[in-house]
Short mmCIF file of C-alpha atoms in Angstrom, two decimals:
data_model
loop_
_atom_site.label_atom_id
_atom_site.label_comp_id
_atom_site.label_asym_id
_atom_site.label_seq_id
_atom_site.Cartn_x
_atom_site.Cartn_y
_atom_site.Cartn_z
CA MET T 1 -15.32 36.18 -72.24
CA ASN T 2 -16.07 32.66 -73.51
CA ARG T 3 -17.79 29.90 -71.58
CA ALA T 4 -14.56 28.02 -70.86
CA SER T 5 -13.02 31.15 -69.36
CA ARG T 6 -16.08 31.82 -67.21
CA SER T 7 -16.15 28.24 -65.97
CA ALA T 8 -12.54 28.43 -64.81
CA ARG T 9 -13.06 31.53 -62.69
CA GLY T 10 -12.34 31.06 -58.98
CA ALA T 11 -9.45 28.58 -59.29
CA GLY T 12 -6.46 29.28 -57.03
CA ARG T 13 -6.07 29.95 -53.33
CA VAL T 14 -7.93 31.93 -50.69
CA ARG T 15 -6.39 33.18 -47.43
CA ILE T 16 -7.91 32.80 -43.97
CA VAL T 17 -7.63 36.21 -42.33
CA ALA T 18 -7.37 35.53 -38.60
CA GLY T 19 -7.67 33.06 -35.75
CA GLU T 20 -6.18 29.59 -35.31
CA TRP T 21 -5.47 29.24 -39.04
CA ARG T 22 -4.42 32.84 -39.60
CA ARG T 23 -2.69 33.40 -42.95
CA ARG T 24 -3.23 29.80 -44.00
CA PHE T 25 -4.28 29.35 -47.63
CA ILE T 26 -6.91 26.93 -48.86
CA GLN T 27 -6.98 25.47 -52.34
CA VAL T 28 -9.96 26.57 -54.41
CA ALA T 29 -11.38 24.34 -57.13
CA SER T 30 -12.43 25.99 -60.38
CA ALA T 31 -16.17 26.43 -60.83
CA ARG T 32 -18.41 28.73 -62.80
CA ASP T 33 -19.53 31.84 -60.89
CA LEU T 34 -17.41 30.97 -57.85
CA ARG T 35 -16.78 34.25 -56.02
CA PRO T 36 -15.13 33.94 -52.57
CA THR T 37 -15.94 36.75 -50.14
CA PRO T 38 -12.96 39.17 -50.25
CA ASP T 39 -10.51 39.48 -47.32
CA ARG T 40 -11.58 43.05 -46.62
CA VAL T 41 -15.26 42.12 -46.32
CA ARG T 42 -14.52 39.08 -44.16
CA GLU T 43 -12.40 41.18 -41.81
CA THR T 44 -15.27 43.64 -41.31
CA LEU T 45 -17.85 40.87 -40.95
CA PHE T 46 -15.91 39.03 -38.27
CA ASN T 47 -15.27 42.25 -36.38
CA TRP T 48 -19.07 42.55 -36.24
CA LEU T 49 -19.36 38.91 -35.14
CA ALA T 50 -16.57 39.08 -32.54
CA PRO T 51 -18.94 38.99 -29.52
CA THR T 52 -20.77 35.89 -30.77
CA ILE T 53 -18.53 33.71 -32.95
CA ALA T 54 -16.62 31.84 -30.19
CA GLY T 55 -18.56 28.66 -29.40
CA ALA T 56 -21.21 29.41 -32.03
CA ARG T 57 -23.12 26.95 -34.14
CA VAL T 58 -22.86 28.16 -37.71
CA LEU T 59 -24.62 27.40 -40.99
CA ASP T 60 -22.75 28.24 -44.21
CA ALA T 61 -25.40 27.83 -46.91
CA PHE T 62 -24.30 28.13 -50.56
CA ALA T 63 -20.82 27.44 -49.18
CA GLY T 64 -18.78 27.51 -52.40
CA THR T 65 -15.17 27.58 -51.20
CA GLY T 66 -16.44 27.45 -47.62
CA ILE T 67 -14.23 30.40 -46.70
CA LEU T 68 -16.85 32.04 -44.47
CA GLY T 69 -17.38 28.87 -42.46
CA LEU T 70 -13.65 28.14 -42.34
CA GLU T 71 -13.00 31.65 -41.06
CA ALA T 72 -15.64 31.03 -38.38
CA LEU T 73 -13.95 27.79 -37.32
CA SER T 74 -10.57 29.51 -37.26
CA ARG T 75 -12.02 32.10 -34.89
CA GLY T 76 -13.49 29.58 -32.46
CA ALA T 77 -16.91 28.49 -33.73
CA ALA T 78 -17.99 25.23 -32.13
CA HIS T 79 -19.41 23.68 -35.30
CA VAL T 80 -20.11 24.68 -38.88
CA THR T 81 -22.53 22.98 -41.26
CA PHE T 82 -21.60 23.65 -44.89
CA ILE T 83 -24.15 23.16 -47.70
CA GLU T 84 -22.79 23.02 -51.25
CA ARG T 85 -24.53 21.47 -54.25
CA ASN T 86 -21.46 21.19 -56.50
CA PRO T 87 -19.84 17.81 -55.68
CA ARG T 88 -16.39 18.99 -56.75
CA LEU T 89 -16.55 22.02 -54.44
CA ALA T 90 -17.94 19.92 -51.58
CA HIS T 91 -15.09 17.42 -51.94
CA ALA T 92 -12.52 20.25 -52.09
CA LEU T 93 -14.02 21.69 -48.89
CA GLU T 94 -13.74 18.32 -47.15
CA ALA T 95 -10.10 18.12 -48.24
CA ASN T 96 -9.36 21.60 -46.92
CA LEU T 97 -11.04 20.79 -43.60
CA ALA T 98 -8.90 17.66 -43.30
CA GLU T 99 -5.74 19.61 -44.13
CA LEU T 100 -6.54 22.25 -41.50
CA GLY T 101 -7.64 19.76 -38.86
CA GLY T 102 -11.15 21.16 -38.73
CA ALA T 103 -13.12 18.11 -39.88
CA PRO T 104 -14.28 17.08 -36.35
CA ARG T 105 -16.05 20.44 -35.96
CA ALA T 106 -17.70 20.48 -39.37
CA THR T 107 -20.37 18.77 -41.45
CA VAL T 108 -20.32 19.07 -45.24
CA VAL T 109 -23.70 18.48 -46.91
CA CYS T 110 -23.51 17.99 -50.67
CA GLY T 111 -26.95 19.12 -51.73
CA ASP T 112 -29.21 22.01 -52.64
CA ALA T 113 -29.43 24.73 -49.99
CA TRP T 114 -33.00 25.65 -50.93
CA ARG T 115 -34.14 22.08 -50.38
CA ARG T 116 -32.25 21.72 -47.11
CA LEU T 117 -33.55 25.01 -45.69
CA SER T 118 -37.09 23.91 -46.63
CA GLU T 119 -36.70 21.04 -44.14
CA PRO T 120 -36.78 21.26 -40.32
CA GLY T 121 -33.47 22.42 -38.86
CA SER T 122 -31.81 23.15 -35.53
CA PRO T 123 -31.33 26.76 -34.37
CA MET T 124 -28.03 28.26 -35.47
CA ASP T 125 -26.25 31.16 -33.81
CA VAL T 126 -24.87 32.48 -37.10
CA VAL T 127 -26.10 31.88 -40.65
CA PHE T 128 -24.16 32.86 -43.77
CA LEU T 129 -26.39 33.45 -46.82
CA ASP T 130 -24.24 34.14 -49.88
CA PRO T 131 -26.20 32.71 -52.84
CA PRO T 132 -25.05 33.13 -56.46
CA PHE T 133 -24.11 36.76 -57.02
CA ARG T 134 -27.09 37.84 -59.09
CA ALA T 135 -29.63 36.08 -56.87
CA THR T 136 -32.46 38.19 -55.42
CA ALA T 137 -33.97 35.64 -53.07
CA HIS T 138 -32.50 36.70 -49.71
CA ALA T 139 -35.92 37.55 -48.22
CA GLU T 140 -37.36 34.17 -49.28
CA LEU T 141 -34.38 32.36 -47.79
CA CYS T 142 -34.84 34.21 -44.51
CA LYS T 143 -38.50 33.16 -44.47
CA LEU T 144 -37.41 29.54 -44.81
CA LEU T 145 -34.95 29.96 -41.94
CA GLN T 146 -37.74 31.34 -39.75
CA LYS T 147 -40.38 28.83 -40.78
CA ASN T 148 -38.28 25.71 -40.37
CA GLY T 149 -36.57 26.34 -37.05
CA TRP T 150 -33.08 27.38 -38.19
CA LEU T 151 -33.13 30.59 -36.12
CA GLY T 152 -33.09 31.20 -32.39
CA SER T 153 -34.01 34.42 -30.64
CA ASP T 154 -30.43 35.73 -30.81
CA SER T 155 -29.40 34.38 -34.23
CA VAL T 156 -27.64 36.66 -36.69
CA ILE T 157 -27.68 36.31 -40.49
CA TYR T 158 -24.99 37.50 -42.86
CA LEU T 159 -26.29 38.48 -46.31
CA GLU T 160 -24.19 39.25 -49.36
CA GLN T 161 -25.51 40.53 -52.68
CA GLU T 162 -24.71 42.55 -55.77
CA LEU T 163 -24.51 46.25 -54.88
CA ALA T 164 -26.55 47.25 -57.94
CA ARG T 165 -29.60 45.41 -56.60
CA PRO T 166 -31.95 46.94 -54.00
CA PRO T 167 -31.52 45.80 -50.39
CA PRO T 168 -33.77 42.87 -49.45
CA ALA T 169 -37.10 43.47 -47.70
CA LEU T 170 -36.66 41.04 -44.82
CA PRO T 171 -39.58 39.37 -43.03
CA GLN T 172 -40.37 40.74 -39.58
CA PRO T 173 -38.97 40.83 -37.00
CA LEU T 174 -35.70 40.62 -38.95
CA GLY T 175 -33.94 43.84 -39.83
CA ILE T 176 -30.50 45.03 -40.90
CA ARG T 177 -28.24 45.96 -37.99
CA ARG T 178 -25.06 46.65 -39.93
CA HIS T 179 -24.14 47.02 -43.57
CA GLY T 180 -21.31 48.05 -45.84
CA SER T 181 -20.10 47.80 -49.41
CA ALA T 182 -16.89 47.01 -51.23
CA GLY T 183 -16.53 47.07 -54.99
CA ARG T 184 -19.65 45.47 -56.46
CA VAL T 185 -20.68 43.81 -53.17
CA ARG T 186 -23.19 44.86 -50.52
CA TYR T 187 -22.86 42.97 -47.25
CA MET T 188 -25.26 43.07 -44.29
CA LEU T 189 -25.81 41.65 -40.84
CA ALA T 190 -29.44 40.97 -39.93
CA ALA T 191 -31.12 39.90 -36.69
CA ALA T 192 -34.49 40.00 -34.96
CA LEU T 193 -35.09 43.59 -33.87
CA SER T 194 -36.92 44.65 -30.72
CA PRO T 195 -40.01 46.87 -31.21
CA ASP T 196 -38.05 50.03 -30.32
CA GLU T 197 -34.93 49.16 -32.33
CA GLU T 198 -34.46 50.84 -35.69
CA CYS T 199 -33.01 49.27 -38.82
CA GLU T 200 -29.86 50.66 -40.38
CA THR T 201 -30.65 53.22 -43.05
CA TRP T 202 -29.26 53.13 -46.58
CA ALA T 203 -27.03 55.92 -47.81
#
């Protein structure tokens, strides 16, 4: 596949699965390595998050299309902060938020997620960490979340990575509570574990 073909991947539409904007489609700008989280994975993820997503404050780092944060808003999140370094994707996300009527409950930051997470933040109830597919830095990102005040005692973190790579070794007291896989994707839900709580094991 040539460079031009790779750079066009991701163009089209993505469907919101459930909630206020159920079955609505958002327009997706073309961008290299853009890989929206599949419907099947999002459905499982938000079943896991069902007890906590209503009224939650959410951070969608490495937002891309923003579909994770948009799904959260559709299902009743109070506010979502999106971080996306590609100006074209950030502008497309702002346009989609305006089209859906979700702009008052969202903030779009056009900038580098690593830099932003290295700065002091406010505790979030839910954090989505879906960096570029071949990234292996989930543990380091979690350390930044802990160090700079992005997590509260009950925060949960969604992690998505390439299935072929080993699961991340998260900093204590974080551990994996739930996990699954679909195609080439491993997806996980992490949180602070109590001393007597065991992590999920890997098959």
